mmCIF file of C-alpha atoms and ligand atoms in Angstrom:
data_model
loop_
_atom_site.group_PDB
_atom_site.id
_atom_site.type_symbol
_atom_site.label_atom_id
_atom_site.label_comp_id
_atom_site.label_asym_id
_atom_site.label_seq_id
_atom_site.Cartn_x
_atom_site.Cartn_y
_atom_site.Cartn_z
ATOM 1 C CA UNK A 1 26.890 -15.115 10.727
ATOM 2 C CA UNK A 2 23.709 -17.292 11.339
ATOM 3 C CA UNK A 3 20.768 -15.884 9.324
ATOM 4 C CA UNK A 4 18.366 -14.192 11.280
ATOM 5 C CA UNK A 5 15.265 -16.148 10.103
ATOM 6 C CA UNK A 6 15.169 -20.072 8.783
ATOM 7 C CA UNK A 7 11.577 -20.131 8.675
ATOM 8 C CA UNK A 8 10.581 -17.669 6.016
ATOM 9 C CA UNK A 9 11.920 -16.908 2.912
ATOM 10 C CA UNK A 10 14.275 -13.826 3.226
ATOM 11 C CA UNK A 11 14.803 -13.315 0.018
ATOM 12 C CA UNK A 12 13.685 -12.805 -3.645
ATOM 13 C CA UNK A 13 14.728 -14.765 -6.435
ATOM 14 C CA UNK A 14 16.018 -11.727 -7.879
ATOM 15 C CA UNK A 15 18.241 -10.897 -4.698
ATOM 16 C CA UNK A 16 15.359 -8.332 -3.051
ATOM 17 C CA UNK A 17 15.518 -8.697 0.776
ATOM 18 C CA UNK A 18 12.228 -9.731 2.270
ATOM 19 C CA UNK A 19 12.034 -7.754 5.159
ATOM 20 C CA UNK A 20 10.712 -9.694 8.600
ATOM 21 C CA UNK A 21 11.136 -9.235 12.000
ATOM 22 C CA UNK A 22 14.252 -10.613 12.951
ATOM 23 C CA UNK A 23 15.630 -9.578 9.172
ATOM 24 C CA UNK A 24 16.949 -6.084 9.851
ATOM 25 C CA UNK A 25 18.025 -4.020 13.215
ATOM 26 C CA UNK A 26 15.829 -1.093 13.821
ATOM 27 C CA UNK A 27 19.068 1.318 15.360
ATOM 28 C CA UNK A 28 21.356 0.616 12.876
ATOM 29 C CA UNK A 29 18.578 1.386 10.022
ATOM 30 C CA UNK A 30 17.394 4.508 12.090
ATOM 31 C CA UNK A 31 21.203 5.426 12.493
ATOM 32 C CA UNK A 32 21.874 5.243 8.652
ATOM 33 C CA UNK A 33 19.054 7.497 7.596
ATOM 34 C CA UNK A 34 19.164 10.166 10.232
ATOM 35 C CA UNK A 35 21.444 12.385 8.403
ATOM 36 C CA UNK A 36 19.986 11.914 5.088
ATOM 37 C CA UNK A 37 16.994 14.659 5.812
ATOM 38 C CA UNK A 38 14.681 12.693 3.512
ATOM 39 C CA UNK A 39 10.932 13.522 3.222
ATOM 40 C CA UNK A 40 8.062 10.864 2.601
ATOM 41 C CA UNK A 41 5.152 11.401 1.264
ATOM 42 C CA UNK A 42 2.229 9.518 2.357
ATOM 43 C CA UNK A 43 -0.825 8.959 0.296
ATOM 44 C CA UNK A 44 -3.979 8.554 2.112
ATOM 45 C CA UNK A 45 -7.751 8.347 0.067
ATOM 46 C CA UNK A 46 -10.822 8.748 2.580
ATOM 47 C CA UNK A 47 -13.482 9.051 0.571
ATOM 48 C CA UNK A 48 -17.272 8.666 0.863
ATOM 49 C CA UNK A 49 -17.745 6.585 4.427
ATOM 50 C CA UNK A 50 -14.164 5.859 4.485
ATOM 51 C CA UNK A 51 -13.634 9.204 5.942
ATOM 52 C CA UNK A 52 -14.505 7.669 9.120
ATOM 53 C CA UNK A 53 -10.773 5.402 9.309
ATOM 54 C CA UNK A 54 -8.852 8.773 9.379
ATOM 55 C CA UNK A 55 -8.580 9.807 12.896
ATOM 56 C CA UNK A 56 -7.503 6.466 13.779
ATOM 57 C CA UNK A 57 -5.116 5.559 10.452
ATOM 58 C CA UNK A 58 -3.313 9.463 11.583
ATOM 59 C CA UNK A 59 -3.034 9.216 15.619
ATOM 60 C CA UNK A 60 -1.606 5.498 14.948
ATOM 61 C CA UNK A 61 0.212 6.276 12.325
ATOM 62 C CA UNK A 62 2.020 9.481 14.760
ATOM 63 C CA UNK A 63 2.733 6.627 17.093
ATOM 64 C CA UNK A 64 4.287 4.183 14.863
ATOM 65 C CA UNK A 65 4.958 5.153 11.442
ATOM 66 C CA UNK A 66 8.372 6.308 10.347
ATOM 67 C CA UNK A 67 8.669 8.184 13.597
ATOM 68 C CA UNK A 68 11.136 10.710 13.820
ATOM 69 C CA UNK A 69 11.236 11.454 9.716
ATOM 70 C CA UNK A 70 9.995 13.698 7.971
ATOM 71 C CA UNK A 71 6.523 12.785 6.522
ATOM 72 C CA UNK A 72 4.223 14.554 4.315
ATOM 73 C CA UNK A 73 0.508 13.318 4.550
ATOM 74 C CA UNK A 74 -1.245 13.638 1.156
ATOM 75 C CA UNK A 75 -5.338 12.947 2.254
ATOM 76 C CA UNK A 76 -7.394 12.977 -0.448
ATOM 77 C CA UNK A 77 -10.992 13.192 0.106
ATOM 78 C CA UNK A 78 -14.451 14.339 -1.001
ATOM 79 C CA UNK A 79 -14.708 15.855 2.709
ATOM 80 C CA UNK A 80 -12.385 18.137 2.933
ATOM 81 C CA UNK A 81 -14.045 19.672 5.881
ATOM 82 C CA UNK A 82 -14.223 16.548 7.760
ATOM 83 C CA UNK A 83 -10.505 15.878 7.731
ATOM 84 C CA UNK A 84 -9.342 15.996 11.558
ATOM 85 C CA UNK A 85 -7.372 18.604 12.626
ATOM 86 C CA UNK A 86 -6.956 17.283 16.235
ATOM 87 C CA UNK A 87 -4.108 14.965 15.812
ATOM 88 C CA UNK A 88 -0.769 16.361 16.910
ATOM 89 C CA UNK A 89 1.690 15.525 14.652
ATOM 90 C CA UNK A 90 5.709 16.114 15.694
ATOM 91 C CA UNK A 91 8.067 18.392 14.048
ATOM 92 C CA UNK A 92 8.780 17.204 10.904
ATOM 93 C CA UNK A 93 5.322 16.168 9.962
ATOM 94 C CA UNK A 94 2.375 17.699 7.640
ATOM 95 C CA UNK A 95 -0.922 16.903 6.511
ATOM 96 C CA UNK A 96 -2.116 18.197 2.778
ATOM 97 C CA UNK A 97 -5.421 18.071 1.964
ATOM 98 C CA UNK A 98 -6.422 17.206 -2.060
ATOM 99 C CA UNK A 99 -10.399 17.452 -2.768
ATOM 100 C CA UNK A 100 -11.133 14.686 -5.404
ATOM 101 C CA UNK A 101 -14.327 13.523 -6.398
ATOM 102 C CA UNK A 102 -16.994 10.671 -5.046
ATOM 103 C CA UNK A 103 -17.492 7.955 -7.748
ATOM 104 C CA UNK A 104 -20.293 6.127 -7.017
ATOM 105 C CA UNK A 105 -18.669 2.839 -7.329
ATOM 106 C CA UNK A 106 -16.393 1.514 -4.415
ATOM 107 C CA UNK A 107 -14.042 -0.157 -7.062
ATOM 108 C CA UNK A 108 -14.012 2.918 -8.894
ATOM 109 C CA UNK A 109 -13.361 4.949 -5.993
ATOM 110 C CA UNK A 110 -10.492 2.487 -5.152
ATOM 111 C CA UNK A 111 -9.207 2.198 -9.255
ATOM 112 C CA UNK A 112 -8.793 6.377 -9.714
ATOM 113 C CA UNK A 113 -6.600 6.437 -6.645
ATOM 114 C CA UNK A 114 -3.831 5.936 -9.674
ATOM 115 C CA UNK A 115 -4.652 8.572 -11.427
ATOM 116 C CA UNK A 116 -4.901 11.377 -8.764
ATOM 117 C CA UNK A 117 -1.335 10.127 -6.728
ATOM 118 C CA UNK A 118 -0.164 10.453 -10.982
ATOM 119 C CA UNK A 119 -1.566 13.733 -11.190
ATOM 120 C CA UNK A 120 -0.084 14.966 -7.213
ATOM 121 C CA UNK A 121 3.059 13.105 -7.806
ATOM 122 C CA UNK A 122 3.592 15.444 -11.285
ATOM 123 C CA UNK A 123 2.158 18.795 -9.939
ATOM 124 C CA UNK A 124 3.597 18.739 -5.958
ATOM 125 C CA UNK A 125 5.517 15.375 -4.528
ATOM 126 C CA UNK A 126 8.126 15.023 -7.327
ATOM 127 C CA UNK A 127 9.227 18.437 -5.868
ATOM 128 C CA UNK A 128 8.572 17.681 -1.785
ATOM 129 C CA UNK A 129 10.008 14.173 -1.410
ATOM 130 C CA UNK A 130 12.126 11.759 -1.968
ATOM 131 C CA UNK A 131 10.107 8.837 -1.208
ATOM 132 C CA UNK A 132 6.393 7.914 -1.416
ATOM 133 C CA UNK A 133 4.116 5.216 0.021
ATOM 134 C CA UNK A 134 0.155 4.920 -1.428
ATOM 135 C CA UNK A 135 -1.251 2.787 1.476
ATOM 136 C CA UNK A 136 -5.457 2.225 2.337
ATOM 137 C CA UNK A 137 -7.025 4.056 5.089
ATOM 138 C CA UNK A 138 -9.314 1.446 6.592
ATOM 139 C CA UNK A 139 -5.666 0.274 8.590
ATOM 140 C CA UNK A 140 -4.410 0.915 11.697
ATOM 141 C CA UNK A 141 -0.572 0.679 12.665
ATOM 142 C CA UNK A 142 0.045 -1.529 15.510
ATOM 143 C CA UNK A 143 4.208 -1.312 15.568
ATOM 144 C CA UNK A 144 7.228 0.102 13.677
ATOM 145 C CA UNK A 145 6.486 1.105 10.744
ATOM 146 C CA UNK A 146 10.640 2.701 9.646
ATOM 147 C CA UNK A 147 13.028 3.167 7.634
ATOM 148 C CA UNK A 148 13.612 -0.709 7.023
ATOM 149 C CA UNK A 149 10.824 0.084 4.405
ATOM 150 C CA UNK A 150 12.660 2.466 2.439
ATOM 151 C CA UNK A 151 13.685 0.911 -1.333
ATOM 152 C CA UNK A 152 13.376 2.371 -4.872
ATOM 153 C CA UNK A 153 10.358 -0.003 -5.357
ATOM 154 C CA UNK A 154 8.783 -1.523 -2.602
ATOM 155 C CA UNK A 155 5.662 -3.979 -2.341
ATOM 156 C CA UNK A 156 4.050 -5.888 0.588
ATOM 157 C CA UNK A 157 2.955 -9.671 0.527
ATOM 158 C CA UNK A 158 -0.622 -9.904 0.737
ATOM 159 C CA UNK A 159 -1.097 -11.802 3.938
ATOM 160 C CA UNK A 160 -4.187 -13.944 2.296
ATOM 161 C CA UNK A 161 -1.642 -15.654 0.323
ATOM 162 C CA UNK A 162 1.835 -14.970 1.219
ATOM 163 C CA UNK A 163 1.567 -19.128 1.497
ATOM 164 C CA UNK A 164 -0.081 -20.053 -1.516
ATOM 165 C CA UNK A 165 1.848 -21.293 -5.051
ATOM 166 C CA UNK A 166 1.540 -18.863 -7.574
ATOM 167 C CA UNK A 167 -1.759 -20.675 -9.838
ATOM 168 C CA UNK A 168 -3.414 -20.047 -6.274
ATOM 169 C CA UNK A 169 -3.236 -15.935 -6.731
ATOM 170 C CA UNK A 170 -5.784 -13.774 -7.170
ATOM 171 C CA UNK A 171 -4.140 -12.769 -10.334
ATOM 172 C CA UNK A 172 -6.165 -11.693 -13.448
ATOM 173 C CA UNK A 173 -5.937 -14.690 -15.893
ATOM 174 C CA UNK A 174 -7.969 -13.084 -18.570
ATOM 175 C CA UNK A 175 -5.794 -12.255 -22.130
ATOM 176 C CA UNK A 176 -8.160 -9.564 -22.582
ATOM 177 C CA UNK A 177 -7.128 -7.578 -19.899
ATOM 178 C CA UNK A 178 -3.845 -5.673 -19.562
ATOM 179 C CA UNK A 179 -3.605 -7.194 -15.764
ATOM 180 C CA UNK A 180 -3.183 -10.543 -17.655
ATOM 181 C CA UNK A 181 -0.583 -13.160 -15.137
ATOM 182 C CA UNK A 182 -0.968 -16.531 -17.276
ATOM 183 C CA UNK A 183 -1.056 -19.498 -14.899
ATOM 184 C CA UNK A 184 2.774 -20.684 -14.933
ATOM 185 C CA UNK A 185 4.079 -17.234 -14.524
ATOM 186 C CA UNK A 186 4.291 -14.569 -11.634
ATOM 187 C CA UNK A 187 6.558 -14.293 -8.267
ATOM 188 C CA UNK A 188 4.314 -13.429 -5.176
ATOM 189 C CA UNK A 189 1.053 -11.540 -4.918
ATOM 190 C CA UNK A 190 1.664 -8.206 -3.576
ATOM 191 C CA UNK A 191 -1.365 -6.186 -1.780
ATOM 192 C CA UNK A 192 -2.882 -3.120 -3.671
ATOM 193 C CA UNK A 193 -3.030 -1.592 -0.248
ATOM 194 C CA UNK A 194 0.809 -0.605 0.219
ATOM 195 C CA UNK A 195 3.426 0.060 -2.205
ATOM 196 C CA UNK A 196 5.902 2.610 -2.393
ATOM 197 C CA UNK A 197 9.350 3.902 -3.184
ATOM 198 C CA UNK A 198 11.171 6.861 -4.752
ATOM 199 C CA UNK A 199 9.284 8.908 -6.135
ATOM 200 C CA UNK A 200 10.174 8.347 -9.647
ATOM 201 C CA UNK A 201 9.434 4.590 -9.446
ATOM 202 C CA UNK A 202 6.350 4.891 -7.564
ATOM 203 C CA UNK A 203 4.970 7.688 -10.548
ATOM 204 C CA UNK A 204 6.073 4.712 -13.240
ATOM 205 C CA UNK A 205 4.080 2.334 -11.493
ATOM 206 C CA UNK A 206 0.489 4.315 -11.207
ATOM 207 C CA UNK A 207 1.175 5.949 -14.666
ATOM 208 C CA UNK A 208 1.216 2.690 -16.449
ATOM 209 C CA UNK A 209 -1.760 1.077 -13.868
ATOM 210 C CA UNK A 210 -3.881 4.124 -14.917
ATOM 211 C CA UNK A 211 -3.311 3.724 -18.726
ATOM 212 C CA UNK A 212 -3.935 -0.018 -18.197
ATOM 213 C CA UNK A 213 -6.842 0.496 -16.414
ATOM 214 C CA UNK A 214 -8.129 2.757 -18.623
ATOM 215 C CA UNK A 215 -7.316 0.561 -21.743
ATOM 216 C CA UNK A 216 -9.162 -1.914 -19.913
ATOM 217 C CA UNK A 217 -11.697 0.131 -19.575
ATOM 218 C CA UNK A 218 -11.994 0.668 -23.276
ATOM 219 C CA UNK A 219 -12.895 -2.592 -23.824
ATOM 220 C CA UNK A 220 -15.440 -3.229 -21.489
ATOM 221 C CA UNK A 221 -12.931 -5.018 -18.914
ATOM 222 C CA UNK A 222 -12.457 -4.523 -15.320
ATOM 223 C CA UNK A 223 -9.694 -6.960 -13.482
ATOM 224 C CA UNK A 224 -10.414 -9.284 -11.041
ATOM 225 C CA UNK A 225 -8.791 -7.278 -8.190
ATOM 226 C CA UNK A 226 -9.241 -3.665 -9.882
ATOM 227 C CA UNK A 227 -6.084 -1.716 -9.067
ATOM 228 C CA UNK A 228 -4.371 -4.071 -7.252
ATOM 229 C CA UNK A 229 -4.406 -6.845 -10.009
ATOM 230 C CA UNK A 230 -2.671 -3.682 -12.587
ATOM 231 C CA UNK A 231 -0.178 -3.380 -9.255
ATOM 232 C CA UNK A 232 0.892 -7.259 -9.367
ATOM 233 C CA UNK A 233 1.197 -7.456 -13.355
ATOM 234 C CA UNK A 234 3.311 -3.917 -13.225
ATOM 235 C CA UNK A 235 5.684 -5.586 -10.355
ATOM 236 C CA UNK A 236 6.018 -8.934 -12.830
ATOM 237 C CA UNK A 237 7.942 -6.791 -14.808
ATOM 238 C CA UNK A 238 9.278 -4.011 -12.821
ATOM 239 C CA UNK A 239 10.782 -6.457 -9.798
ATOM 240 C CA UNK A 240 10.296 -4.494 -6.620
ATOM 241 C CA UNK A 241 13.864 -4.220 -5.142
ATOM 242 C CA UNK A 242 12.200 -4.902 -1.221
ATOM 243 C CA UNK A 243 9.544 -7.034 -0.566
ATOM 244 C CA UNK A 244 7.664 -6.448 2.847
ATOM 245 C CA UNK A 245 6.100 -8.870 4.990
ATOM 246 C CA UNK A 246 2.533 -9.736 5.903
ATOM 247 C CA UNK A 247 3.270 -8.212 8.799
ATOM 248 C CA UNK A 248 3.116 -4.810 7.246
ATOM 249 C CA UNK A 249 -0.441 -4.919 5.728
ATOM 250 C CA UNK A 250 -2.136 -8.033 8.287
ATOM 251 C CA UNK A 251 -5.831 -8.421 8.247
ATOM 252 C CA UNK A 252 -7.262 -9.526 11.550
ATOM 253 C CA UNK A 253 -10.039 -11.834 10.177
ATOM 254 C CA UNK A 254 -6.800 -13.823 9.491
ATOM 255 C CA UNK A 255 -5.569 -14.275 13.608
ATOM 256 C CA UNK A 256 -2.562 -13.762 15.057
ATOM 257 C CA UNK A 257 -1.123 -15.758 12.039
ATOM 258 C CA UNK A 258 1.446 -18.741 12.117
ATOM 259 C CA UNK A 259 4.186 -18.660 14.149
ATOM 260 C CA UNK A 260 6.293 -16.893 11.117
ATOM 261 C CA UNK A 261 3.912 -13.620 12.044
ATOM 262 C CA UNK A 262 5.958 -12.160 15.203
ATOM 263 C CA UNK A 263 4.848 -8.786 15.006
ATOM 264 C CA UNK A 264 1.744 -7.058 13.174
ATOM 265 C CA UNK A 265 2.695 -3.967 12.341
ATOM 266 C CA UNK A 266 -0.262 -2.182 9.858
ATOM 267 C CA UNK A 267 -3.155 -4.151 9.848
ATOM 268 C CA UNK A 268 -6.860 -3.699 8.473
ATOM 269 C CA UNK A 269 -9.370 -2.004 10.551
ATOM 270 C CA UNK A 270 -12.980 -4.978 10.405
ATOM 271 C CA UNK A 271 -15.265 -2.982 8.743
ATOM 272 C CA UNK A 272 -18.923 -3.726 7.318
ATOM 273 C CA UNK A 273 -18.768 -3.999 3.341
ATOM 274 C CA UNK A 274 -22.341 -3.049 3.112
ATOM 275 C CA UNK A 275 -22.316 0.217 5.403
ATOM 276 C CA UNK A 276 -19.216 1.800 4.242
ATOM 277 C CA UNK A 277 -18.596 0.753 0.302
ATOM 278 C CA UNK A 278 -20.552 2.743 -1.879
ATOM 279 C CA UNK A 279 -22.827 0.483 -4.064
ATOM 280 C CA UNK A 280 -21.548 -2.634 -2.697
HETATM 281 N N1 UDP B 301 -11.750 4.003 -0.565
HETATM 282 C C1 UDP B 301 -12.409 5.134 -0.110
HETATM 283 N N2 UDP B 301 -13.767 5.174 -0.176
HETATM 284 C C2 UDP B 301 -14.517 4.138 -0.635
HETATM 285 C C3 UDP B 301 -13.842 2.983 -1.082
HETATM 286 C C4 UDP B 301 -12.451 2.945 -1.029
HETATM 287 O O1 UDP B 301 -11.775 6.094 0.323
HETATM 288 O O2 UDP B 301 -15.756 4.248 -0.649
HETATM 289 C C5 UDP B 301 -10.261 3.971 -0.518
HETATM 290 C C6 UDP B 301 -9.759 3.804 0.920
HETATM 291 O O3 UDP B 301 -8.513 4.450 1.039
HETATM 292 C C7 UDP B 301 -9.584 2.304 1.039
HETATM 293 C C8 UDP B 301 -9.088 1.967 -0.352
HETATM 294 O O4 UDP B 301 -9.785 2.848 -1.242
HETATM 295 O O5 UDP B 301 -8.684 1.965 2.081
HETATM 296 C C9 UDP B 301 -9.310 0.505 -0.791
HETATM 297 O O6 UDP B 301 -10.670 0.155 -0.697
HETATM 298 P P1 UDP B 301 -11.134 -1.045 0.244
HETATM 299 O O7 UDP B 301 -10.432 -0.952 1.547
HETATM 300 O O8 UDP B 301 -12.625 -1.084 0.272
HETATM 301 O O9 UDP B 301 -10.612 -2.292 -0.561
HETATM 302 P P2 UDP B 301 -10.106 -3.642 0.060
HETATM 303 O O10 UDP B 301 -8.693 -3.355 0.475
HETATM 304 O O11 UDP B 301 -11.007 -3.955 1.239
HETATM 305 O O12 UDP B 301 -10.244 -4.591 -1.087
#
């Protein structure tokens, strides 16, 4: 058999698929999981002005993400009140609502998300579902979204630099910090905006980034790329066992991409820094 795709690596050194258009066939992947009756959770934070990206993340996400499963929406907000209740979602399909607090700092807003999917994980998903995503709400799904993501521990190239050599990440380089990725060393740089798996692997990863980020914060530190720098060191060690595309967490200020991006599937909503970060 001729592999699907010559132009993009389809494959992890470790033997994880990378998963591309063209890489996988959408009715055979639908067909295998349709009698498994999973659940997946899906961890949303809105908080502060971000509670303005719901409507849109939830009627796109009905459209296009893991239609036809079972999914269980965990929003957390600050607004509980202003969560919409106008989206139709099909059988199978729930929103919760969990009322956390507003930090006054964007990255701090964006850093405690470990701690509260830790704490939801423990108390309610680790008895719901089988699977869980954590993905950012300022996103909009264009396309499929499926099964073809499902993987005990599952991480999505960062489309800013799905091209660049690894000295060219965004990684922490400090030794001081528990995010620490020496120049020499890592494997890609995953996005802080959408990771996921079972359960169990997905409550390893945030417990240990919420320990490390607190240690950091212990000593006065605070990584280059907050959570998602803890989320690439983690995965250094931890390999994910399926890698996802840019195409599942695009950015628009970024174009249409090369011709390796065929299909954008969840992509960032343009927003203005200064109006809706808090103490930007
Ligand atoms: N977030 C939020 N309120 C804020 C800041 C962040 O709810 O005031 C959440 C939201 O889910 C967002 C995520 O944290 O998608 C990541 O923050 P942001 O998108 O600003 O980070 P970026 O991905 O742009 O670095």
């Amino acid at each position: 058999m001729e592999p699907a795709r010559r132009d993009v690596l389809a494959v992890t050194p470790w033997l994880a698929p990378i998963v591309w258009t063209g890489t996988f066939d959408p009715t055979i992947i639908d067909g295998a999981v349709k009698h498994q009756n999973i659940t997946i959770a899906t961890t949303v934070f809105a908080v502060a002005k971000y509670i303005r990206f719901l409507q849109d993340f939830l009627e796109t996400a009905e459209k296009h993400y893991m239609v036809g499963l079972n999914v269980h929406f965990y929003i957390f907000t600050d607004q509980p009140n202003a969560v919409p209740t106008n989206v139709t979602m099909a059988a199978g399909r729930r929103v919760s609502v969990i009322k956390v607090p507003k930090f006054s700092r964007w990255q701090e807003i964006s850093m405690r998300r470990m701690e509260f999917i830790q704490k939801a994980i423990e108390v309610d998903i680790s008895h719901q579902a089988n699977y869980i995503f954590c993905v950012d709400v300022d996103m909009q799904f264009h396309s499929r979204v499926g099964a073809e993501i499902l993987g005990r521990l599952v991480a999505v190239l960062n489309p800013w630099l799905h091209k660049e050599n690894r000295d060219s990440f965004n990684y922490e380089r400090r030794a001081a910090s528990t995010a620490c990725i020496p120049l020499g060393k890592g494997d890609f740089y995953y996005a802080g905006g959408f990771f996921g798996g079972a359960v169990g692997e997905v409550h390893s990863l945030v417990k240990a980034c919420r320990a490390n980020l607190e240690a950091d914060r212990a000593v006065g530190m605070e990584a280059r790329c907050h959570e998602e720098s803890h989320v690439n060191r983690y995965l250094l060690t931890n390999k994910p066992t399926k890698v996802l595309s840019p195409e599942y967490i695009w950015d628009e200020e970024l174009g249409s991409g090369g011709p390796e991006i065929q299909v954008i599937r969840y992509a960032t909503v343009r927003k203005n820094m200064k109006e809706v970060r808090e103490n930007f």
